């Protein structure tokens, strides 16, 4: 291995204070981020400007994405942007019988680097990703269908925050045990028993990251960096429709590892041929000891049931609920909900689906509002928000795949449509499928409605479910979280008693609750270092981003003791 | 619920400093224990003296063990001491359809108590157990077959240490996230976004502790206290032959919970009728969200495969190896190994089984020793250690059950017997089955030996396996740990190179290593707060006692956020 160009001293000087700030942030959970959200913040100090980012993105298109990985036995690609164009990028296809052993070769040196150097290397990877945020924004936009600004922020700084958060948790967890200890046990009048002990954090082996289509970086970075920082190698299996953002990530990681004197094969890409389904094959390989997965409940359950040689962290489907009991800011509530339902066409695991509204209506500061009024006013709020096509395009993005469109169209048949989905033209990308959300009325008391509101309908579909009372809403909330899981719960109420009751349901069913959001924070958004994404305690996910449990079992501590 | 007799102030004053010391100890991993090891240290400040402890033990015999649990539908017992006498204790048998819901009733109040008060209540339970160490010693002795002094120490202070260690880890893990945070995100010239967030640690529900026969308290307390301290209720299912120590524990826990104003049903006993096999029934109940188990690989694997609604922590079988390459203290090595093989007749999950010795012999400070010499000298060391019957009884204890005796007898047919097992008479307990270890020679190169040395032969059975070289020994060590798991590995060498090589195997295969022990510390003993028991990284156990991973997934953090 060549001498390291990136020395430990250099990495320490550049990143140690950032790591310390991240460690402080996960402890206080106050607002913090080292990654600017505004596109104009980039373009200096080595980061790509908007123009350079776009140019870099274009340069990757219609070409082979070289990674110089062992065991490359061909090339595969085929991504088509939800905005229309074929990306034309071809990725190396791996012979995993060659690649997996090669990924293990660097593990001992990576282990011996120790928790701090591993964290610093991860921070250098993140810093280089950050510097190319403009390029990543285009890659995320043209794989997920997110609008540019969302792709920039969620796919860039917010994803980098989640990666850094995972590094901070991983570091903190490993250094809870000292590297060495002297142990001296008194023996009365005899000499004490004395031992010299060393403690080494050892990764479990090769981790597998199975990426998702909608948030390839945001949902991918926590597992990737948690595994890498705890001493594992990471094989990245991107979603076949969203390979580019993770391929860019893998290339940067390999560059940094090599420059820091480690084996670049500690991070590798496993792109798949159409229909190959390599996730299933990889998931049960004996070398794979950790799996991170975001996607369908069926495959998540399959992984949990079958990849028994691995620690499996899954984020699956859920059904998110908002309980609407009362409000003292009716307009604020409506505009906040309208935004939540519209953002990225509801293609977020955190988007509310079921709005539970008492059939006798709710109280507001503007007087009582009937169920029908609330639904009509919400429909109007969504219409108002998305009335201007340019604004609608900037908020909605494009439908990520035809399945979403099919679900959206089927949803209109599930009940009375309070707000129909509209097609929006995108002048920049005429082939993009841009659709506003549909809002469907359902009667919670009718058994035939239940199949609709008790299933995840991923995409721009919301159900206004009429319930008998707020108590009824809370019972339905409890049942939904318990049986279907939820990434988020929202509630609007001016009653202390109702607030306490909805909190109690969320505490008992382990769901993350946002109360009375009427301003610029939305139930579907969480901030790294402060908010937990999911709880890991209901069926929607078996892990939370990010906490001690997310990192603690990715490594083990091996003790060696000697007589002193 | 009655007003609490045990106030938070009182508990804080009594236990907070102990908790702080425990937190410091798990951080430094220096020697520490608040629980005296010497029997004479008890008898004052409210603790039972030797005589009072024996009297208390005798008072529990031949009687019903009242616990006042809901759903008691009968009585069951039948423990017979490995030393001979029937204990004659009858325990309440539970209708779990009544008991499990009753155990959930107190969960919300236990959650609301918060991490610190829960920890202090656990410390009060441990303090009361500690005060009755003499009574527990008899209970452990007459269920496990351990000799009195070992039952006293391992079943008393060492078990209490492991319980306290789990409480410390549980507390530390929960308070990593603050109870509340104010979050303010700058928005340029606009007002910042502001949220008030609260974070609540919530237990997963009811935890099931499945106790073992040999170390009911030592192996039981970590899971019991980790679950309780993280906000769960705990149902204790003792081994039917070792119910008394855990029944005493449950009674004390229920008393303390009630006195502190909590529902005593947060801890309950599930004793079973002969052949009832309730562990299988309980393990898949939806209320059971956590399981701690120590025992056979087959049932541990069954739990992991079937109790999918629960977090499952298992300690199963393993094959422990000692690599003998060379030594500069031949006598010290032999006497240390002789003790390790003899203690509690090898009925420890940490007892060495396979002693790997090069067939060409080893180098020592007393000159080279052939394989045959090493084996003969070790046999002589064991003989010498156990030559006096009183000393032998004090070290060996009694065989815990007829299975151990059967395995011991069968082992003599597996190869050439270098040291035959002897029967030792126990004048105090004529019915006790006391046996010295058998040492059997096996040739590691002969395929028909492999079935013997590659299986756990739990009990006083050691194999002196002749290997071609130390390299060969290391390969066999690696294969054994990888395929069969190991709780402990020992090695003797004067070579830095060999030392480094055996360390590397243990790091790569995740096994805990003791090097060149020749004095009063033995490979089969670990100390809470400093040593990890198992690694959780090889097939012998999926968890280590105790680390962050052992506690972090027993609770989840539920966040509630509100606009500020």
PDB file of C-alpha atoms in Angstrom, chain A residues 26-32 37 104 108 111-112 158 168-169 172-173 175-178 180-187 193-195 197-200 202-204 289 301 303-306 308 311 313 329 336 482 499-500 503-504 506-528 530-538 542-544 547-553 555-563, chain B residues 26-32 37 104 108 111-112 158 168-169 172-173 175-178 180-187 193-195 197-200 202-204 289 301 303-306 308 311 313 329 336 482 499-500 503-504 506-528 530-538 542-544 547-553 555-563:
ATOM      1  CA  UNK A  26     -26.221  14.590  19.669  1.00  0.00           C
ATOM      2  CA  UNK A  27     -25.946  15.190  23.419  1.00  0.00           C
ATOM      3  CA  UNK A  28     -27.809  18.518  23.579  1.00  0.00           C
ATOM      4  CA  UNK A  29     -29.959  17.916  20.491  1.00  0.00           C
ATOM      5  CA  UNK A  30     -29.947  21.644  19.768  1.00  0.00           C
ATOM      6  CA  UNK A  31     -29.855  22.817  16.150  1.00  0.00           C
ATOM      7  CA  UNK A  32     -26.517  22.281  14.444  1.00  0.00           C
ATOM      8  CA  UNK A  37     -28.426  24.436   3.003  1.00  0.00           C
ATOM      9  CA  UNK A 104     -12.170  -8.358   3.567  1.00  0.00           C
ATOM     10  CA  UNK A 108      -7.450  -5.755   9.808  1.00  0.00           C
ATOM     11  CA  UNK A 111      -9.650  -2.204  12.609  1.00  0.00           C
ATOM     12  CA  UNK A 112      -6.164  -1.281  13.772  1.00  0.00           C
ATOM     13  CA  UNK A 158     -29.339  16.851   5.192  1.00  0.00           C
ATOM     14  CA  UNK A 168     -20.543  10.634  15.848  1.00  0.00           C
ATOM     15  CA  UNK A 169     -22.691   7.900  17.405  1.00  0.00           C
ATOM     16  CA  UNK A 172     -18.990   7.744  20.932  1.00  0.00           C
ATOM     17  CA  UNK A 173     -20.060   4.122  21.253  1.00  0.00           C
ATOM     18  CA  UNK A 175     -14.745   5.046  22.955  1.00  0.00           C
ATOM     19  CA  UNK A 176     -17.043   4.231  25.883  1.00  0.00           C
ATOM     20  CA  UNK A 177     -14.587   1.415  26.508  1.00  0.00           C
ATOM     21  CA  UNK A 178     -10.981   2.537  26.945  1.00  0.00           C
ATOM     22  CA  UNK A 180      -6.515  -0.295  27.840  1.00  0.00           C
ATOM     23  CA  UNK A 181      -6.989  -0.631  31.557  1.00  0.00           C
ATOM     24  CA  UNK A 182      -4.915  -1.679  34.527  1.00  0.00           C
ATOM     25  CA  UNK A 183      -6.915  -3.817  36.909  1.00  0.00           C
ATOM     26  CA  UNK A 184      -5.782  -4.405  40.452  1.00  0.00           C
ATOM     27  CA  UNK A 185      -7.931  -6.399  42.832  1.00  0.00           C
ATOM     28  CA  UNK A 186      -6.998  -6.205  46.506  1.00  0.00           C
ATOM     29  CA  UNK A 187      -6.375  -9.551  48.234  1.00  0.00           C
ATOM     30  CA  UNK A 193      -4.250  -9.591  41.564  1.00  0.00           C
ATOM     31  CA  UNK A 194      -3.097  -7.459  38.664  1.00  0.00           C
ATOM     32  CA  UNK A 195      -3.997  -7.584  35.009  1.00  0.00           C
ATOM     33  CA  UNK A 197      -6.221  -5.383  29.683  1.00  0.00           C
ATOM     34  CA  UNK A 198      -6.616  -4.092  26.159  1.00  0.00           C
ATOM     35  CA  UNK A 199      -9.918  -3.546  24.417  1.00  0.00           C
ATOM     36  CA  UNK A 200     -10.286  -3.420  20.650  1.00  0.00           C
ATOM     37  CA  UNK A 202     -13.710  -4.954  15.853  1.00  0.00           C
ATOM     38  CA  UNK A 203     -16.172  -4.634  13.015  1.00  0.00           C
ATOM     39  CA  UNK A 204     -18.349  -7.579  12.139  1.00  0.00           C
ATOM     40  CA  UNK A 289     -22.686  -9.436   8.651  1.00  0.00           C
ATOM     41  CA  UNK A 301     -39.444  -8.841   6.408  1.00  0.00           C
ATOM     42  CA  UNK A 303     -34.336  -9.883   5.048  1.00  0.00           C
ATOM     43  CA  UNK A 304     -35.141 -10.087   8.757  1.00  0.00           C
ATOM     44  CA  UNK A 305     -36.328 -13.670   8.344  1.00  0.00           C
ATOM     45  CA  UNK A 306     -33.573 -14.927   6.060  1.00  0.00           C
ATOM     46  CA  UNK A 308     -29.866 -14.560   9.950  1.00  0.00           C
ATOM     47  CA  UNK A 311     -27.528  -7.665  11.924  1.00  0.00           C
ATOM     48  CA  UNK A 313     -31.613  -2.700  10.132  1.00  0.00           C
ATOM     49  CA  UNK A 329     -54.584  28.593  14.099  1.00  0.00           C
ATOM     50  CA  UNK A 336     -48.848  23.340   7.100  1.00  0.00           C
ATOM     51  CA  UNK A 482     -49.447  -1.092  16.358  1.00  0.00           C
ATOM     52  CA  UNK A 499     -52.624  16.460  23.950  1.00  0.00           C
ATOM     53  CA  UNK A 500     -51.801  14.258  26.917  1.00  0.00           C
ATOM     54  CA  UNK A 503     -48.798  11.667  23.706  1.00  0.00           C
ATOM     55  CA  UNK A 504     -49.716   8.614  25.752  1.00  0.00           C
ATOM     56  CA  UNK A 506     -47.390   7.617  20.983  1.00  0.00           C
ATOM     57  CA  UNK A 507     -45.372   6.703  24.068  1.00  0.00           C
ATOM     58  CA  UNK A 508     -47.135   3.369  24.379  1.00  0.00           C
ATOM     59  CA  UNK A 509     -46.893   2.522  20.687  1.00  0.00           C
ATOM     60  CA  UNK A 510     -43.435   4.057  20.166  1.00  0.00           C
ATOM     61  CA  UNK A 511     -44.210   6.659  17.512  1.00  0.00           C
ATOM     62  CA  UNK A 512     -42.628  10.073  16.956  1.00  0.00           C
ATOM     63  CA  UNK A 513     -45.144  12.878  17.482  1.00  0.00           C
ATOM     64  CA  UNK A 514     -45.326  16.439  16.140  1.00  0.00           C
ATOM     65  CA  UNK A 515     -47.889  18.646  17.865  1.00  0.00           C
ATOM     66  CA  UNK A 516     -49.664  21.662  16.443  1.00  0.00           C
ATOM     67  CA  UNK A 517     -47.235  22.427  13.623  1.00  0.00           C
ATOM     68  CA  UNK A 518     -48.535  25.542  11.858  1.00  0.00           C
ATOM     69  CA  UNK A 519     -45.349  27.245  10.682  1.00  0.00           C
ATOM     70  CA  UNK A 520     -42.276  26.315   8.700  1.00  0.00           C
ATOM     71  CA  UNK A 521     -41.585  22.934  10.292  1.00  0.00           C
ATOM     72  CA  UNK A 522     -43.399  19.980   8.783  1.00  0.00           C
ATOM     73  CA  UNK A 523     -44.274  16.596  10.237  1.00  0.00           C
ATOM     74  CA  UNK A 524     -42.432  14.858   7.405  1.00  0.00           C
ATOM     75  CA  UNK A 525     -39.108  16.542   8.024  1.00  0.00           C
ATOM     76  CA  UNK A 526     -36.604  15.614  10.700  1.00  0.00           C
ATOM     77  CA  UNK A 527     -33.282  17.239  11.475  1.00  0.00           C
ATOM     78  CA  UNK A 528     -30.179  15.186  12.158  1.00  0.00           C
ATOM     79  CA  UNK A 530     -31.839  16.540  17.082  1.00  0.00           C
ATOM     80  CA  UNK A 531     -34.817  14.580  15.730  1.00  0.00           C
ATOM     81  CA  UNK A 532     -35.073  10.825  15.623  1.00  0.00           C
ATOM     82  CA  UNK A 533     -36.227   9.451  12.280  1.00  0.00           C
ATOM     83  CA  UNK A 534     -38.587   6.629  13.233  1.00  0.00           C
ATOM     84  CA  UNK A 535     -38.472   5.004  16.622  1.00  0.00           C
ATOM     85  CA  UNK A 536     -37.451   1.429  15.888  1.00  0.00           C
ATOM     86  CA  UNK A 537     -40.289   0.428  18.195  1.00  0.00           C
ATOM     87  CA  UNK A 538     -43.206  -0.053  15.812  1.00  0.00           C
ATOM     88  CA  UNK A 542     -36.678  -1.787  13.488  1.00  0.00           C
ATOM     89  CA  UNK A 543     -34.156   1.008  13.988  1.00  0.00           C
ATOM     90  CA  UNK A 544     -34.127   4.741  14.554  1.00  0.00           C
ATOM     91  CA  UNK A 547     -29.209   6.277  18.277  1.00  0.00           C
ATOM     92  CA  UNK A 548     -26.945   4.025  20.286  1.00  0.00           C
ATOM     93  CA  UNK A 549     -28.772   0.890  19.187  1.00  0.00           C
ATOM     94  CA  UNK A 550     -28.149   1.788  15.538  1.00  0.00           C
ATOM     95  CA  UNK A 551     -24.389   1.554  16.012  1.00  0.00           C
ATOM     96  CA  UNK A 552     -23.679  -0.550  19.111  1.00  0.00           C
ATOM     97  CA  UNK A 553     -24.047  -3.953  17.490  1.00  0.00           C
ATOM     98  CA  UNK A 555     -18.905  -3.932  16.212  1.00  0.00           C
ATOM     99  CA  UNK A 556     -17.844  -6.026  19.155  1.00  0.00           C
ATOM    100  CA  UNK A 557     -15.152  -5.381  21.735  1.00  0.00           C
ATOM    101  CA  UNK A 558     -12.412  -7.975  22.017  1.00  0.00           C
ATOM    102  CA  UNK A 559     -10.508  -7.972  25.262  1.00  0.00           C
ATOM    103  CA  UNK A 560      -7.020  -9.334  25.762  1.00  0.00           C
ATOM    104  CA  UNK A 561      -5.850  -9.643  29.325  1.00  0.00           C
ATOM    105  CA  UNK A 562      -2.407 -10.448  30.598  1.00  0.00           C
ATOM    106  CA  UNK A 563      -0.891 -10.802  34.008  1.00  0.00           C
TER     107      UNK A 563
ATOM    108  CA  UNK B  26     -17.516   0.852  33.293  1.00  0.00           C
ATOM    109  CA  UNK B  27     -15.676   3.808  31.777  1.00  0.00           C
ATOM    110  CA  UNK B  28     -12.228   3.141  33.266  1.00  0.00           C
ATOM    111  CA  UNK B  29     -12.686  -0.624  33.633  1.00  0.00           C
ATOM    112  CA  UNK B  30     -10.455  -0.574  36.686  1.00  0.00           C
ATOM    113  CA  UNK B  31     -11.253  -2.923  39.560  1.00  0.00           C
ATOM    114  CA  UNK B  32     -14.332  -1.946  41.545  1.00  0.00           C
ATOM    115  CA  UNK B  37     -16.618 -11.133  48.594  1.00  0.00           C
ATOM    116  CA  UNK B 104     -48.374  -4.362  31.751  1.00  0.00           C
ATOM    117  CA  UNK B 108     -46.733   3.704  32.186  1.00  0.00           C
ATOM    118  CA  UNK B 111     -41.800   4.711  32.251  1.00  0.00           C
ATOM    119  CA  UNK B 112     -42.740   8.057  33.766  1.00  0.00           C
ATOM    120  CA  UNK B 158     -20.314 -11.281  41.566  1.00  0.00           C
ATOM    121  CA  UNK B 168     -25.212   1.451  34.988  1.00  0.00           C
ATOM    122  CA  UNK B 169     -25.144   0.700  31.262  1.00  0.00           C
ATOM    123  CA  UNK B 172     -25.946   5.733  30.783  1.00  0.00           C
ATOM    124  CA  UNK B 173     -27.639   4.705  27.549  1.00  0.00           C
ATOM    125  CA  UNK B 175     -29.427   9.686  29.552  1.00  0.00           C
ATOM    126  CA  UNK B 176     -27.379  10.083  26.364  1.00  0.00           C
ATOM    127  CA  UNK B 177     -30.493  11.818  25.048  1.00  0.00           C
ATOM    128  CA  UNK B 178     -31.661  14.768  27.169  1.00  0.00           C
ATOM    129  CA  UNK B 180     -35.864  18.035  26.562  1.00  0.00           C
ATOM    130  CA  UNK B 181     -34.223  20.334  24.051  1.00  0.00           C
ATOM    131  CA  UNK B 182     -34.901  23.717  22.542  1.00  0.00           C
ATOM    132  CA  UNK B 183     -34.155  23.732  18.845  1.00  0.00           C
ATOM    133  CA  UNK B 184     -33.729  26.970  16.953  1.00  0.00           C
ATOM    134  CA  UNK B 185     -32.790  26.906  13.288  1.00  0.00           C
ATOM    135  CA  UNK B 186     -31.640  30.204  11.769  1.00  0.00           C
ATOM    136  CA  UNK B 187     -33.548  31.368   8.691  1.00  0.00           C
ATOM    137  CA  UNK B 193     -37.685  28.061  13.267  1.00  0.00           C
ATOM    138  CA  UNK B 194     -38.139  27.080  16.887  1.00  0.00           C
ATOM    139  CA  UNK B 195     -39.278  23.838  18.436  1.00  0.00           C
ATOM    140  CA  UNK B 197     -38.736  18.833  22.015  1.00  0.00           C
ATOM    141  CA  UNK B 198     -39.129  16.221  24.716  1.00  0.00           C
ATOM    142  CA  UNK B 199     -37.531  12.792  24.653  1.00  0.00           C
ATOM    143  CA  UNK B 200     -38.836   9.864  26.666  1.00  0.00           C
ATOM    144  CA  UNK B 202     -39.899   3.871  26.755  1.00  0.00           C
ATOM    145  CA  UNK B 203     -39.435   0.200  27.506  1.00  0.00           C
ATOM    146  CA  UNK B 204     -40.526  -2.332  24.947  1.00  0.00           C
ATOM    147  CA  UNK B 289     -40.711  -8.071  23.694  1.00  0.00           C
ATOM    148  CA  UNK B 301     -31.342 -21.055  18.194  1.00  0.00           C
ATOM    149  CA  UNK B 303     -35.651 -18.684  20.381  1.00  0.00           C
ATOM    150  CA  UNK B 304     -33.740 -16.609  17.849  1.00  0.00           C
ATOM    151  CA  UNK B 305     -35.659 -18.243  14.995  1.00  0.00           C
ATOM    152  CA  UNK B 306     -39.121 -18.163  16.527  1.00  0.00           C
ATOM    153  CA  UNK B 308     -39.435 -12.797  16.236  1.00  0.00           C
ATOM    154  CA  UNK B 311     -35.244  -8.791  21.077  1.00  0.00           C
ATOM    155  CA  UNK B 313     -30.200 -12.138  23.878  1.00  0.00           C
ATOM    156  CA  UNK B 329       6.469 -20.475  34.299  1.00  0.00           C
ATOM    157  CA  UNK B 336      -3.498 -22.310  36.840  1.00  0.00           C
ATOM    158  CA  UNK B 482     -15.882 -19.644  13.986  1.00  0.00           C
ATOM    159  CA  UNK B 499       1.261 -13.849  21.002  1.00  0.00           C
ATOM    160  CA  UNK B 500       0.509 -11.488  18.152  1.00  0.00           C
ATOM    161  CA  UNK B 503      -4.409 -12.089  19.336  1.00  0.00           C
ATOM    162  CA  UNK B 504      -5.088 -11.702  15.639  1.00  0.00           C
ATOM    163  CA  UNK B 506      -9.185 -13.676  18.538  1.00  0.00           C
ATOM    164  CA  UNK B 507      -9.685 -10.210  17.031  1.00  0.00           C
ATOM    165  CA  UNK B 508     -10.772 -11.686  13.738  1.00  0.00           C
ATOM    166  CA  UNK B 509     -13.079 -14.278  15.270  1.00  0.00           C
ATOM    167  CA  UNK B 510     -14.286 -12.066  18.130  1.00  0.00           C
ATOM    168  CA  UNK B 511     -13.193 -14.105  21.117  1.00  0.00           C
ATOM    169  CA  UNK B 512     -12.041 -12.937  24.560  1.00  0.00           C
ATOM    170  CA  UNK B 513      -8.418 -13.872  25.210  1.00  0.00           C
ATOM    171  CA  UNK B 514      -6.443 -14.444  28.403  1.00  0.00           C
ATOM    172  CA  UNK B 515      -2.686 -14.649  27.945  1.00  0.00           C
ATOM    173  CA  UNK B 516      -0.181 -16.461  30.152  1.00  0.00           C
ATOM    174  CA  UNK B 517      -2.293 -16.696  33.279  1.00  0.00           C
ATOM    175  CA  UNK B 518      -0.161 -18.381  35.920  1.00  0.00           C
ATOM    176  CA  UNK B 519      -1.367 -16.793  39.151  1.00  0.00           C
ATOM    177  CA  UNK B 520      -4.659 -16.235  40.893  1.00  0.00           C
ATOM    178  CA  UNK B 521      -6.711 -15.126  37.899  1.00  0.00           C
ATOM    179  CA  UNK B 522      -8.318 -17.878  35.840  1.00  0.00           C
ATOM    180  CA  UNK B 523      -9.492 -17.935  32.244  1.00  0.00           C
ATOM    181  CA  UNK B 524     -12.972 -18.951  33.341  1.00  0.00           C
ATOM    182  CA  UNK B 525     -13.518 -15.977  35.624  1.00  0.00           C
ATOM    183  CA  UNK B 526     -14.499 -12.488  34.550  1.00  0.00           C
ATOM    184  CA  UNK B 527     -15.014  -9.431  36.705  1.00  0.00           C
ATOM    185  CA  UNK B 528     -17.969  -7.114  36.188  1.00  0.00           C
ATOM    186  CA  UNK B 530     -13.953  -4.535  33.712  1.00  0.00           C
ATOM    187  CA  UNK B 531     -14.122  -7.820  31.797  1.00  0.00           C
ATOM    188  CA  UNK B 532     -16.590  -8.618  29.061  1.00  0.00           C
ATOM    189  CA  UNK B 533     -18.257 -11.999  29.421  1.00  0.00           C
ATOM    190  CA  UNK B 534     -18.369 -13.337  25.868  1.00  0.00           C
ATOM    191  CA  UNK B 535     -18.109 -11.068  22.876  1.00  0.00           C
ATOM    192  CA  UNK B 536     -21.467 -11.414  21.157  1.00  0.00           C
ATOM    193  CA  UNK B 537     -19.485 -11.855  17.967  1.00  0.00           C
ATOM    194  CA  UNK B 538     -19.114 -15.615  17.694  1.00  0.00           C
ATOM    195  CA  UNK B 542     -25.159 -13.069  20.518  1.00  0.00           C
ATOM    196  CA  UNK B 543     -24.524 -10.581  23.325  1.00  0.00           C
ATOM    197  CA  UNK B 544     -21.732  -9.623  25.703  1.00  0.00           C
ATOM    198  CA  UNK B 547     -22.024  -3.369  26.837  1.00  0.00           C
ATOM    199  CA  UNK B 548     -24.057  -0.718  25.083  1.00  0.00           C
ATOM    200  CA  UNK B 549     -25.567  -3.197  22.655  1.00  0.00           C
ATOM    201  CA  UNK B 550     -26.872  -5.262  25.568  1.00  0.00           C
ATOM    202  CA  UNK B 551     -29.070  -2.383  26.764  1.00  0.00           C
ATOM    203  CA  UNK B 552     -29.598   0.023  23.851  1.00  0.00           C
ATOM    204  CA  UNK B 553     -32.399  -1.890  22.152  1.00  0.00           C
ATOM    205  CA  UNK B 555     -35.976   0.731  25.078  1.00  0.00           C
ATOM    206  CA  UNK B 556     -36.781   3.241  22.389  1.00  0.00           C
ATOM    207  CA  UNK B 557     -36.831   7.027  22.586  1.00  0.00           C
ATOM    208  CA  UNK B 558     -40.106   8.722  21.741  1.00  0.00           C
ATOM    209  CA  UNK B 559     -39.839  12.352  20.761  1.00  0.00           C
ATOM    210  CA  UNK B 560     -42.633  14.890  21.011  1.00  0.00           C
ATOM    211  CA  UNK B 561     -42.017  18.199  19.314  1.00  0.00           C
ATOM    212  CA  UNK B 562     -44.080  21.356  19.521  1.00  0.00           C
ATOM    213  CA  UNK B 563     -43.729  24.776  18.014  1.00  0.00           C
TER     214      UNK B 563
END
